[in-house]
Each structure stands twice: as C-alpha cells, then as structure tokens.
PDB file of C-alpha atoms and ligand atoms in Angstrom:
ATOM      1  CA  UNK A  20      41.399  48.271 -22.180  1.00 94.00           C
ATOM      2  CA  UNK A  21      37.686  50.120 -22.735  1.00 97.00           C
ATOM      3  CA  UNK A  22      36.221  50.599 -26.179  1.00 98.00           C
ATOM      4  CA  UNK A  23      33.012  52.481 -26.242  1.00 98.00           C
ATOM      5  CA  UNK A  24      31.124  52.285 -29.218  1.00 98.00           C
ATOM      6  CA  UNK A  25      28.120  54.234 -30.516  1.00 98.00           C
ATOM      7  CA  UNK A  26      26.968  54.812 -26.728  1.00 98.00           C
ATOM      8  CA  UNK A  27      23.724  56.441 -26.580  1.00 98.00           C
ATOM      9  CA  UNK A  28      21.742  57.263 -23.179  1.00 98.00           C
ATOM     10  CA  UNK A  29      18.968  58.624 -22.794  1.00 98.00           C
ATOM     11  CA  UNK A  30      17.155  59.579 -19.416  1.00 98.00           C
ATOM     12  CA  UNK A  31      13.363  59.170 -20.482  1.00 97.00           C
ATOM     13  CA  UNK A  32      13.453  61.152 -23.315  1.00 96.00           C
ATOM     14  CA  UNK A  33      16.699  63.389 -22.952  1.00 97.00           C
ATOM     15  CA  UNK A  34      18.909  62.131 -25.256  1.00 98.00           C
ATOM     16  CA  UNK A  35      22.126  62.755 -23.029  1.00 98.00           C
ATOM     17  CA  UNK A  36      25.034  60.650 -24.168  1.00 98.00           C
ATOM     18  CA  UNK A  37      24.590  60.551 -28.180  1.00 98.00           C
ATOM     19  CA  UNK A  38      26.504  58.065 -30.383  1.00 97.00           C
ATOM     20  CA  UNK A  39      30.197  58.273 -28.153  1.00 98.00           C
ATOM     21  CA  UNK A  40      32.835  56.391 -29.225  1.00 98.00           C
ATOM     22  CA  UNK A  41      36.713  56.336 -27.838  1.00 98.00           C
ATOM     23  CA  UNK A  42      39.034  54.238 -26.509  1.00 97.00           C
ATOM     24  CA  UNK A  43      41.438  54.181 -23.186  1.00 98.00           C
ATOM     25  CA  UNK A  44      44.365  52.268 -23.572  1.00 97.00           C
ATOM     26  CA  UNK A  45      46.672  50.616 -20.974  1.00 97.00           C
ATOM     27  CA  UNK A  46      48.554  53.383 -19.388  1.00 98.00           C
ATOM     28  CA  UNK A  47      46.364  56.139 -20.632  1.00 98.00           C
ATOM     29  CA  UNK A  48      44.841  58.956 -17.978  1.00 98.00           C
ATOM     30  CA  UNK A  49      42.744  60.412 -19.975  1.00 98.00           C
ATOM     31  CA  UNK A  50      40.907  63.622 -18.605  1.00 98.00           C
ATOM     32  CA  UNK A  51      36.906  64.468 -19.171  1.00 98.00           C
ATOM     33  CA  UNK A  52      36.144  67.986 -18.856  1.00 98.00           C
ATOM     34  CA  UNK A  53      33.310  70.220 -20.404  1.00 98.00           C
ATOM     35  CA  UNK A  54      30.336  72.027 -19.210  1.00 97.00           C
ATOM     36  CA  UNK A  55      27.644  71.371 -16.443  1.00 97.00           C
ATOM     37  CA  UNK A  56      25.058  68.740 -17.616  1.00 98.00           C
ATOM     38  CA  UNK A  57      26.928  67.772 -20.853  1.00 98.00           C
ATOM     39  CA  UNK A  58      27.210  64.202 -19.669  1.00 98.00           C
ATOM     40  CA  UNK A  59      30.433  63.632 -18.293  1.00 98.00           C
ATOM     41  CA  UNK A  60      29.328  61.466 -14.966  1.00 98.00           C
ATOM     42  CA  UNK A  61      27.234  59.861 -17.034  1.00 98.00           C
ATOM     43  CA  UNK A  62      29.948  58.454 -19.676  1.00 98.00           C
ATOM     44  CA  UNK A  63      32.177  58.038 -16.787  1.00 98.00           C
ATOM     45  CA  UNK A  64      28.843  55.810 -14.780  1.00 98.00           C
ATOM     46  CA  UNK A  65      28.645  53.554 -17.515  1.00 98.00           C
ATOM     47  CA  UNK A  66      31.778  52.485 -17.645  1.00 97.00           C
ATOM     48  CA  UNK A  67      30.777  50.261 -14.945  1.00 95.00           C
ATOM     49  CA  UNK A  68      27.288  49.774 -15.558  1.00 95.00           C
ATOM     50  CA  UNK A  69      26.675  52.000 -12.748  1.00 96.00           C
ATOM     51  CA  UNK A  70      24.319  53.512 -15.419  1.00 97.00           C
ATOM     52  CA  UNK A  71      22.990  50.909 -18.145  1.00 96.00           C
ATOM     53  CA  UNK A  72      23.658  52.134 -21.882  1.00 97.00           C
ATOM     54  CA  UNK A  73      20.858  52.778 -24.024  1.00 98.00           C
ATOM     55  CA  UNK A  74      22.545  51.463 -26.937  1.00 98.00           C
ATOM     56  CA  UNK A  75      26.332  51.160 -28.372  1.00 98.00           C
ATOM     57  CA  UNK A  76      28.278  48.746 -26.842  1.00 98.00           C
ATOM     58  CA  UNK A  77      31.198  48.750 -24.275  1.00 98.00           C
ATOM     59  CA  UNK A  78      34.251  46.671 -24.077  1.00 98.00           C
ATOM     60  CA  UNK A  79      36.248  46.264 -21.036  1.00 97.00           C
ATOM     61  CA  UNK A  80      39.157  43.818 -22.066  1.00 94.00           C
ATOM     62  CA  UNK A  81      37.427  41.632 -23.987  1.00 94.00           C
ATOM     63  CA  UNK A  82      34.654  41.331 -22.460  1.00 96.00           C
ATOM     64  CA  UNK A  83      31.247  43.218 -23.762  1.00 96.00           C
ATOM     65  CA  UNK A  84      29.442  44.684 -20.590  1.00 97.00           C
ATOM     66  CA  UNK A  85      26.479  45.586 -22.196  1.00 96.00           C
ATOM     67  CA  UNK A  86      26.142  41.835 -23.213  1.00 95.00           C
ATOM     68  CA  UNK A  87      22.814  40.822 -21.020  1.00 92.00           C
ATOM     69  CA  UNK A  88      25.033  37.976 -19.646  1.00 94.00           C
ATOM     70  CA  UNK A  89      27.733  39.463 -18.255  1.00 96.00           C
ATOM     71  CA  UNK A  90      28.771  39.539 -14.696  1.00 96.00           C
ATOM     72  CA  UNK A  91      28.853  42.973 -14.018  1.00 95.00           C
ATOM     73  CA  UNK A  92      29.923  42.609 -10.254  1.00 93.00           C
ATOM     74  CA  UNK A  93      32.726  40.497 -11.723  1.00 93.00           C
ATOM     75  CA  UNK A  94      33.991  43.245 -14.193  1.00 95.00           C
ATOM     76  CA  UNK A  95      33.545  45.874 -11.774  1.00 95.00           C
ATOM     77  CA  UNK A  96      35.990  44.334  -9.110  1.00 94.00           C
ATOM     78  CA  UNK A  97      38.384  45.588 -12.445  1.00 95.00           C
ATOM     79  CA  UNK A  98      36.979  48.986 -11.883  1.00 97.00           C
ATOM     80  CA  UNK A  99      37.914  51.395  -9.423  1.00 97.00           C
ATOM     81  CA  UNK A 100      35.597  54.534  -8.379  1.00 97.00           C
ATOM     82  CA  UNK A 101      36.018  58.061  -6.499  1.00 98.00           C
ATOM     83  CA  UNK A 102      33.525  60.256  -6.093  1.00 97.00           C
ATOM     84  CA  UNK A 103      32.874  63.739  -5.753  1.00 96.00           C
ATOM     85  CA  UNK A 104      31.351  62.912  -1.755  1.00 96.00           C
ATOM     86  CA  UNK A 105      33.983  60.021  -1.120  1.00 95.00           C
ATOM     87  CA  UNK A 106      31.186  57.652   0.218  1.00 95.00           C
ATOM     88  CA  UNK A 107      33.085  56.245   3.005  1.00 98.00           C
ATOM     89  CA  UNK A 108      31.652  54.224   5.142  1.00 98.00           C
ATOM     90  CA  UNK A 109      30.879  56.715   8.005  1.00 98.00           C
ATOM     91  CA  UNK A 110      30.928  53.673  10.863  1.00 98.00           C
ATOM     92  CA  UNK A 111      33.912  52.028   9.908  1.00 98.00           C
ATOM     93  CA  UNK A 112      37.294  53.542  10.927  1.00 98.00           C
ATOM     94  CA  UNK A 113      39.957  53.937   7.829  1.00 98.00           C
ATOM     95  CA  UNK A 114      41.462  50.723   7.671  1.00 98.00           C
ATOM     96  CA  UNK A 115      38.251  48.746   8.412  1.00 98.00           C
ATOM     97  CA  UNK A 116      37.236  50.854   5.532  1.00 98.00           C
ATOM     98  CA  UNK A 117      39.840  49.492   3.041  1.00 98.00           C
ATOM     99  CA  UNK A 118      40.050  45.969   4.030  1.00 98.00           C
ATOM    100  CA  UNK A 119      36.516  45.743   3.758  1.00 98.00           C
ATOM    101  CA  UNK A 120      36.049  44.904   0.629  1.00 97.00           C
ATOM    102  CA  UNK A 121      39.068  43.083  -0.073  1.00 98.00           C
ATOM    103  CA  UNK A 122      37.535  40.487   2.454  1.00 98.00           C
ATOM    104  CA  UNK A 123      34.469  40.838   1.581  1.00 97.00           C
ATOM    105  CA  UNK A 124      34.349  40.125  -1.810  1.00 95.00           C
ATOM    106  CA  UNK A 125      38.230  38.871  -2.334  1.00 95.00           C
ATOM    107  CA  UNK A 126      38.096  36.817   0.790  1.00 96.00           C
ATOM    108  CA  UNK A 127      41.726  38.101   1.769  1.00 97.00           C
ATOM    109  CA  UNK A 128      42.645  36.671   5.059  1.00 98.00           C
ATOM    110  CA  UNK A 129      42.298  40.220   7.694  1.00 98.00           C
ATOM    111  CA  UNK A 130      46.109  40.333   8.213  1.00 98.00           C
ATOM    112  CA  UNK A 131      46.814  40.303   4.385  1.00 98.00           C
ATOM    113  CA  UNK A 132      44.400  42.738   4.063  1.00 98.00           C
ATOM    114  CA  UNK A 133      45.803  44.713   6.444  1.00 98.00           C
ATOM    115  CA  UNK A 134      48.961  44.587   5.310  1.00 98.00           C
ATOM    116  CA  UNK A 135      48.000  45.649   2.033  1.00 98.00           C
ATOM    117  CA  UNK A 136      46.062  48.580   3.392  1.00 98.00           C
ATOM    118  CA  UNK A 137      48.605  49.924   5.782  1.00 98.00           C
ATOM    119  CA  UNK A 138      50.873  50.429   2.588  1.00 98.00           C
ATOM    120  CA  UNK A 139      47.968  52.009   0.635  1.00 98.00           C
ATOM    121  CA  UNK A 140      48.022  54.257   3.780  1.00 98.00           C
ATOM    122  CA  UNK A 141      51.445  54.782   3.772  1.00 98.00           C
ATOM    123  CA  UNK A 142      51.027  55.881  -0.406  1.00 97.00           C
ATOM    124  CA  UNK A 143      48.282  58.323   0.212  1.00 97.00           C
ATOM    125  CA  UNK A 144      50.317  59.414   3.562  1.00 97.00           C
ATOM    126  CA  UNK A 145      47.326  58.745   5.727  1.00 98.00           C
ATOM    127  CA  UNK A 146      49.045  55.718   8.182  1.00 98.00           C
ATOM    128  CA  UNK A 147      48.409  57.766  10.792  1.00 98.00           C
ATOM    129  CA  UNK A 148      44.923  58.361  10.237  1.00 98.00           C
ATOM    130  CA  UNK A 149      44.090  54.265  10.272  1.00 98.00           C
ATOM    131  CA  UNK A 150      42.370  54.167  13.289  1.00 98.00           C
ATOM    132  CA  UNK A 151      39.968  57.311  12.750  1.00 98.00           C
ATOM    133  CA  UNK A 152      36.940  57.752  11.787  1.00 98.00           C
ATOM    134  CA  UNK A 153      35.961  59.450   8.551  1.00 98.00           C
ATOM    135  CA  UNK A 154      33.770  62.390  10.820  1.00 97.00           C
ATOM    136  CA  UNK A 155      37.415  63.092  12.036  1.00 97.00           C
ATOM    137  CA  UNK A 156      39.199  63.673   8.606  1.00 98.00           C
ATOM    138  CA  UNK A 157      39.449  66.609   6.424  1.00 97.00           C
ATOM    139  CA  UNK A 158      37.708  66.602   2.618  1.00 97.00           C
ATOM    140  CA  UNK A 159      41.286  65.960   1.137  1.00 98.00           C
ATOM    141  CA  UNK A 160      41.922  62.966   3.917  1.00 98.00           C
ATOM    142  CA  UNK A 161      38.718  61.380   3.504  1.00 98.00           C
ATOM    143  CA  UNK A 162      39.623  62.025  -0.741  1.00 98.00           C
ATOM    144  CA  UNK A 163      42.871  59.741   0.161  1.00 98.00           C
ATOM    145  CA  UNK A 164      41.012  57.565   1.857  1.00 98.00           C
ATOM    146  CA  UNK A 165      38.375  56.642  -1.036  1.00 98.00           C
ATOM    147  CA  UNK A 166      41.454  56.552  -3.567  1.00 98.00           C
ATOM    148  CA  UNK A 167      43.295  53.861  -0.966  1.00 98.00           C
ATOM    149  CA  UNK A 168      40.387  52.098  -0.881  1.00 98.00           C
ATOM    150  CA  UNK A 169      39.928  51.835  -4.118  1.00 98.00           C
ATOM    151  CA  UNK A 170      43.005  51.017  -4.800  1.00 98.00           C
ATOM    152  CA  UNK A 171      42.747  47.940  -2.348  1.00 98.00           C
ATOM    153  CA  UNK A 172      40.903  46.197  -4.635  1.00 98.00           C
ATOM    154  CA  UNK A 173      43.901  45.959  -7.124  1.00 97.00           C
ATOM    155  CA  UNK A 174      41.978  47.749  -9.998  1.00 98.00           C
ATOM    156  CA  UNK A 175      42.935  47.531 -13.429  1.00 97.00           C
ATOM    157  CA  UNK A 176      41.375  51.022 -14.211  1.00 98.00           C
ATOM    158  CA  UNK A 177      40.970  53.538 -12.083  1.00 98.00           C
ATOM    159  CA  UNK A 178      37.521  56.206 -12.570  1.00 98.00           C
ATOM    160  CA  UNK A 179      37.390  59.800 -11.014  1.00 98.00           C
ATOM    161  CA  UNK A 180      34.326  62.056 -11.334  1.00 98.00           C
ATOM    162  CA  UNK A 181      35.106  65.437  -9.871  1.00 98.00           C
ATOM    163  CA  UNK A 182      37.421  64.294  -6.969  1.00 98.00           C
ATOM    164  CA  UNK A 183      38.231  67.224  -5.560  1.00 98.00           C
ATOM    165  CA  UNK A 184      35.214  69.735  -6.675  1.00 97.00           C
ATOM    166  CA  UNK A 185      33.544  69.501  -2.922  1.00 96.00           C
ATOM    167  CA  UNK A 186      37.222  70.039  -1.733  1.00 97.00           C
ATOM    168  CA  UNK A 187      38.127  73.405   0.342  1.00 95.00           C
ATOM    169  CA  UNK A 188      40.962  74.934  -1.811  1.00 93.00           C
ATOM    170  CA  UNK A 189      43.918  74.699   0.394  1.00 93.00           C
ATOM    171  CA  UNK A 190      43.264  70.493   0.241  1.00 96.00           C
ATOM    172  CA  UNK A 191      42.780  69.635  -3.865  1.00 97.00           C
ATOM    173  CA  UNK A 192      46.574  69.613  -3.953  1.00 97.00           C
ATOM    174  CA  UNK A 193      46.751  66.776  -1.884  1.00 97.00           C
ATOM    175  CA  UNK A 194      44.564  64.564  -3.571  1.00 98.00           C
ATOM    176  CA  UNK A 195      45.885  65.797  -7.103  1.00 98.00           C
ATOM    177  CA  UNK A 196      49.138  64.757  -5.948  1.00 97.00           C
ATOM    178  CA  UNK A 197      48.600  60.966  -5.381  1.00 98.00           C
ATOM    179  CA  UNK A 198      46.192  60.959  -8.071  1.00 98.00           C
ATOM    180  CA  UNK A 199      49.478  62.275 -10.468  1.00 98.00           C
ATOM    181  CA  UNK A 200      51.806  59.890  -8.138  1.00 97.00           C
ATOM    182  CA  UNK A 201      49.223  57.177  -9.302  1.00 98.00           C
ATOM    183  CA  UNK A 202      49.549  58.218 -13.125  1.00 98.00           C
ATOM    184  CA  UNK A 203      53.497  57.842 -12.902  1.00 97.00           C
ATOM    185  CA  UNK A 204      52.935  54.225 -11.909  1.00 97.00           C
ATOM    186  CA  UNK A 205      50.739  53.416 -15.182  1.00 98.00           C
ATOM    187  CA  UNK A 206      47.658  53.060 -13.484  1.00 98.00           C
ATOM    188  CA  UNK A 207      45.184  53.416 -16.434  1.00 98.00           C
ATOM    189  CA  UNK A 208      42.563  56.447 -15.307  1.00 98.00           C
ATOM    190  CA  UNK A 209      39.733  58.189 -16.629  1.00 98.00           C
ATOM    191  CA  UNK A 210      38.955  61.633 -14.528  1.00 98.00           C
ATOM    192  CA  UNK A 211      36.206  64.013 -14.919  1.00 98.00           C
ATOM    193  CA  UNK A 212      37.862  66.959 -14.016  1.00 98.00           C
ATOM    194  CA  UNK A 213      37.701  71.024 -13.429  1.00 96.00           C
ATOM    195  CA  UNK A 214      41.516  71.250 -12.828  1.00 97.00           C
ATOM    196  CA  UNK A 215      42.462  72.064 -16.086  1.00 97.00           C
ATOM    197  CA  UNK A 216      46.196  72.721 -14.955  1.00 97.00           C
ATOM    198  CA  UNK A 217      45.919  68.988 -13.791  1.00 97.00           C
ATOM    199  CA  UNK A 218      44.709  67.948 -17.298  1.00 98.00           C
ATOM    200  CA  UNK A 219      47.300  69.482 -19.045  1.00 97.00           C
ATOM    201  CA  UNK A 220      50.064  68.200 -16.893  1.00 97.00           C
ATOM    202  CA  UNK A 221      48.968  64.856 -16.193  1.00 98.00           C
ATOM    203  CA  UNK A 222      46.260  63.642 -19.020  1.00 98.00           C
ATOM    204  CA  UNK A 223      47.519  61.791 -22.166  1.00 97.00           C
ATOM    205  CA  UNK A 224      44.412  62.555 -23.949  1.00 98.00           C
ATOM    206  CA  UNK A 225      41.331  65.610 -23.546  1.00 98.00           C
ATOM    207  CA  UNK A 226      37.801  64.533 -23.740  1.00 98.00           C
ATOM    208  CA  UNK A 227      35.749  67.644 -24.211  1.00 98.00           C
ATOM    209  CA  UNK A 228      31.838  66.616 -23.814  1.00 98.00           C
ATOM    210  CA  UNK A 229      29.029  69.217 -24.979  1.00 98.00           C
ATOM    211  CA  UNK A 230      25.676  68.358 -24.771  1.00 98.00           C
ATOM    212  CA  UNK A 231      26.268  64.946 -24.945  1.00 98.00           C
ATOM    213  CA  UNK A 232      28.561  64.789 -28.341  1.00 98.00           C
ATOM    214  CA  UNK A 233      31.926  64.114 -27.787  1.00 98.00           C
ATOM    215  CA  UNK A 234      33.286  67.431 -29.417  1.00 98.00           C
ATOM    216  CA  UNK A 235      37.145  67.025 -28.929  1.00 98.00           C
ATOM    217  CA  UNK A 236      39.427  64.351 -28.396  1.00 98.00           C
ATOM    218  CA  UNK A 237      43.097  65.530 -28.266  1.00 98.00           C
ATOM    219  CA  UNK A 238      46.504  65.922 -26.772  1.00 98.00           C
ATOM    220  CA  UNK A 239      45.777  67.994 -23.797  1.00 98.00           C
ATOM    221  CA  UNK A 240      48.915  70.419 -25.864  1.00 97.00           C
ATOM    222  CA  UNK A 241      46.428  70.258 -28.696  1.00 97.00           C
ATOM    223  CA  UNK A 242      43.199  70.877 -26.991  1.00 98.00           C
ATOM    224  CA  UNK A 243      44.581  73.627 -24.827  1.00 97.00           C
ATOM    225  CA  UNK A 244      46.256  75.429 -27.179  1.00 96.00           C
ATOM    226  CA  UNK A 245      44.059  75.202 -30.210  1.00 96.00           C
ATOM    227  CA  UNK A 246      40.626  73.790 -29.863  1.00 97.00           C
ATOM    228  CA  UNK A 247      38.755  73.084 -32.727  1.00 97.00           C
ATOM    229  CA  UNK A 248      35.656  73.770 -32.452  1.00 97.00           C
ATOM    230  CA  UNK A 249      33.901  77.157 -31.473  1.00 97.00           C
ATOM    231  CA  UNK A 250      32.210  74.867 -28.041  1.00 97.00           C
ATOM    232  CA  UNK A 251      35.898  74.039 -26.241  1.00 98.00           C
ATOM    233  CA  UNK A 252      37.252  77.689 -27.375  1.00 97.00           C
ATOM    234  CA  UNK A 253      34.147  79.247 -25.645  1.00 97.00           C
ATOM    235  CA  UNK A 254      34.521  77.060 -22.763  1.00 97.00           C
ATOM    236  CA  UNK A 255      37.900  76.842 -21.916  1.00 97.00           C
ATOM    237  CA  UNK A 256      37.622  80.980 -22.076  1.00 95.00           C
ATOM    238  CA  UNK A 257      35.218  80.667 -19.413  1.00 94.00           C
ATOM    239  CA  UNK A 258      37.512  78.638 -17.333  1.00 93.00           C
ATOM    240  CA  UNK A 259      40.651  79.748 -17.769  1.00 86.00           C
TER     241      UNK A 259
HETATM  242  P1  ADP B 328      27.900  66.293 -16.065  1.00 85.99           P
HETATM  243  O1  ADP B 328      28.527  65.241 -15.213  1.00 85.99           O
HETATM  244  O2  ADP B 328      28.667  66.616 -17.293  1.00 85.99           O
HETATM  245  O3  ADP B 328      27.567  67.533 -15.292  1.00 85.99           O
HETATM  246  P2  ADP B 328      25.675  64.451 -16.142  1.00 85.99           P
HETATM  247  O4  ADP B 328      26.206  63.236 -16.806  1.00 85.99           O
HETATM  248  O5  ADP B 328      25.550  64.415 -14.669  1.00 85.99           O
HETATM  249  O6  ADP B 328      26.511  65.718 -16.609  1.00 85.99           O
HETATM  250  O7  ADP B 328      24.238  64.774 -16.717  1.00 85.99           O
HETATM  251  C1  ADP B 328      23.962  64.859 -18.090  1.00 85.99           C
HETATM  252  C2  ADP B 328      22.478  65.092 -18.276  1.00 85.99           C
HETATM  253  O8  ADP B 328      21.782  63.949 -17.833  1.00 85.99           O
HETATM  254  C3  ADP B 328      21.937  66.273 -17.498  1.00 85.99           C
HETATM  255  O9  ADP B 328      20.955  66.887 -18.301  1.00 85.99           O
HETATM  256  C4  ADP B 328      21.307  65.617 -16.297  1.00 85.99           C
HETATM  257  O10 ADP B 328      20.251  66.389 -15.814  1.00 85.99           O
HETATM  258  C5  ADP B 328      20.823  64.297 -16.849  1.00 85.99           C
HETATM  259  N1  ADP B 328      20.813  63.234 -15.847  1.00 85.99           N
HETATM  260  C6  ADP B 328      21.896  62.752 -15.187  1.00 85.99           C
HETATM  261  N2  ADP B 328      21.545  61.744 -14.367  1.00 85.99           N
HETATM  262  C7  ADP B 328      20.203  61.588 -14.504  1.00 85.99           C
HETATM  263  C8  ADP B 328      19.241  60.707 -13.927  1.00 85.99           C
HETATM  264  N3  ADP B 328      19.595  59.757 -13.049  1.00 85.99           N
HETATM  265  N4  ADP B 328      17.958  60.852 -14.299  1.00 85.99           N
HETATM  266  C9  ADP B 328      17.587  61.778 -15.207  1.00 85.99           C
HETATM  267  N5  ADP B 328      18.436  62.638 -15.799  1.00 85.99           N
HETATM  268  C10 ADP B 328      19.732  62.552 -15.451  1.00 85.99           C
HETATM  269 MG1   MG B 329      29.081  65.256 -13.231  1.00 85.99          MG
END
C-alpha cells in the first residue's frame, strides 16, 4: 500500500531522514518507535506530503507522491492523521467536527454524514459526547474524537504520531483500546509510538529509527526480545 524508497530529508543542512526504505502492506500496523529527534514524525509527515521528501520516492498504491504532478489533496483524502494535540476544531461541537470534512470535501449530504458519524461515535464510545464542545472533553475523549474523525473520511491508511504522549495516564488506555479495536478490523496503520507494551501486542512489524537510519525492522517478538544492533538494545533498556 506505501513503498518508501531511498527517502532522504534534510532540514537545511541536517540530514534527518537518510536513505529509508520499507514497505506497509494491506493489513499491516506497523509501530515506529526510537529516540527523541531520530526522525520518526518526520517519516511518518511525509507519508502525506505533510513534509516534502528531499529525495527517494514514495508510493501510495500506485501512485508516486513525490511525482511533481500529483494531487496530493487527492491522495491524502486516502490518508488518515492523529496527532499528538488532536487539533480539533475548538468551535465546532463533536459531530460538526466529524461531518465536516466529509461534506466539505466528500460533499456527503449532512444526514449521511451524520449518520456515519453517530456510528463512529458509537465505535469510539463517545455518542454521548456529540453535542459538546472539545473545551468540555478529557485528553483521551478529544483522542477519540480526532480518531472518529479521521476515520469519517473512510481512510485507506490510518497515521498516528504519539497519540497518547500529551495524555494524563489514567486516559492512554482508552485511546489504545480503539486504536487495537481498529487493528482487529484490518485497518492498515502506521503509529509512532512510546507504548512499547502496545507495540508488542498490537504491531505486525517494529520500526526502530536512530538518527535518521532505519536501524531495525522486525517482528515486534524479534525486536523485543533480541535487537540487533547495540542502538535498539541501549534504547529499549532505557525504556523498559
Ligand atoms: P522524532 O519525531 O523522532 O522526535 P522528528 O522527526 O520530529 O523526530 O525530528 C527529527 C529531526 O528533524 C530533529 O533533529 C528535529 O529537530 C528536526 N526537525 C523536525 N522538524 C523540523 C523542521 N520543521 N525544521 C527544522 N528541523 C526540523
Ligand atoms: Mg515526533
């Protein structure tokens, strides 16, 4: 479904992506974890052109998003995101939130939109919460909230950086939840993640990013147990 080859980014003249290539299959969650500052957003960002490659190339289906031509916008309506800070829109209640889009740039008629939405809210068990605004939620509701949204937009992949690392403790368990409830229905999903339990339970494949090489890429059985190289046995001592 993505095929990233030789990416290279550079920020002026910090080389901070260098030569990554991988895959993500249909079906796969596949979990990004390593250090601060090794470049995991920034893999993750251009995925959807949210940051423009330096060089290498990136396939989403079979179409080449670093191609000057291509219709980015288009692509990206492919794409989910979550963030670390949810962006919701603050003046929009939940469901006005989540339809949004949908009508925006689907055109959905508003009560198929709705309708749509008030299931998503059902999934993420936030119904209740549909006619609130996001001041009124909790981190881990407003979390729910950006993955329903999301999720409105009938996304063929689904991208997480950090979604719960600005999360109080007592509310990542919520959002990991229907983020693993979304893996069991095949969603495809990368996720930059600190939850290392999560990784190992959920994630079909470890990327472990240092410095901007791509250092491991393994069954998270593999990469937990026996990292290969001295980087991921060093950091996973750290975090474990
Ligand atoms: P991670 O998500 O793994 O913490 P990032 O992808 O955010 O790492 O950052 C990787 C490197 O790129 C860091 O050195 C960071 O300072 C730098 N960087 C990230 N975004 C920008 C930017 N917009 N401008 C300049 N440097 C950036
Ligand atoms: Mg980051």
């Amino acid at each position: 479904m993505i095929n990233v080859i030789d990416l290279v980014k550079n920020f002026g003249k910090n080389e901070v992506l260098k030569n990554i290539s991988t895959s993500i299959n249909k079906g796969d969650v596949v979990a990004i974890i390593g250090p601060s500052g090794s470049g995991k957003s920034t893999l993750l960002r251009c995925l959807n052109k949210l940051e423009e490659p330096t060089s290498g190339k990136i396939m989403v289906g079979d179409i080449d998003i670093t191609s000057p031509k291509v219709n980015i916008l288009k692509v990206r309506q492919k794409i989910g995101m979550v963030f670390q800070h949810f962006h919701l829109f603050p003046h929009m209640t939940v469901l006005e939130n989540i339809i949004y889009a949908p009508m925006t740039v689907k055109e959905l008629k508003k009560d198929v939109a709705i309708e749509k939405a008030d299931e998503l809210l059902n999934k993420v068990g936030l119904f209740e919460k549909r006619d609130s605004y996001p001041n009124r939620l909790s981190g881990g509701q407003k979390q729910r909230v950006a993955i329903a949204r999301a999720l409105a937009m009938e996304p063929e992949i689904m991208l997480f950086d950090e979604p719960t690392s600005a999360l109080d403790p007592e509310m990542v368990k919520e959002v990991l939840s229907v983020m693993k409830d979304l893996a069991e229905t095949g969603m495809t999903m990368a996720i930059v993640t600190h939850e290392m339990g999560f990784a190992r339970e959920v994630a079909d494949r470890v990327l472990f990013l240092d410095q901007g090489f791509l250092l491991e890429e393994a069954h998270p059985k593999e990469f937990f147990q026996n990292p290969t190289t001295s980087r991921a046995k060093e950091f996973l001592e750290k975090v474990l």
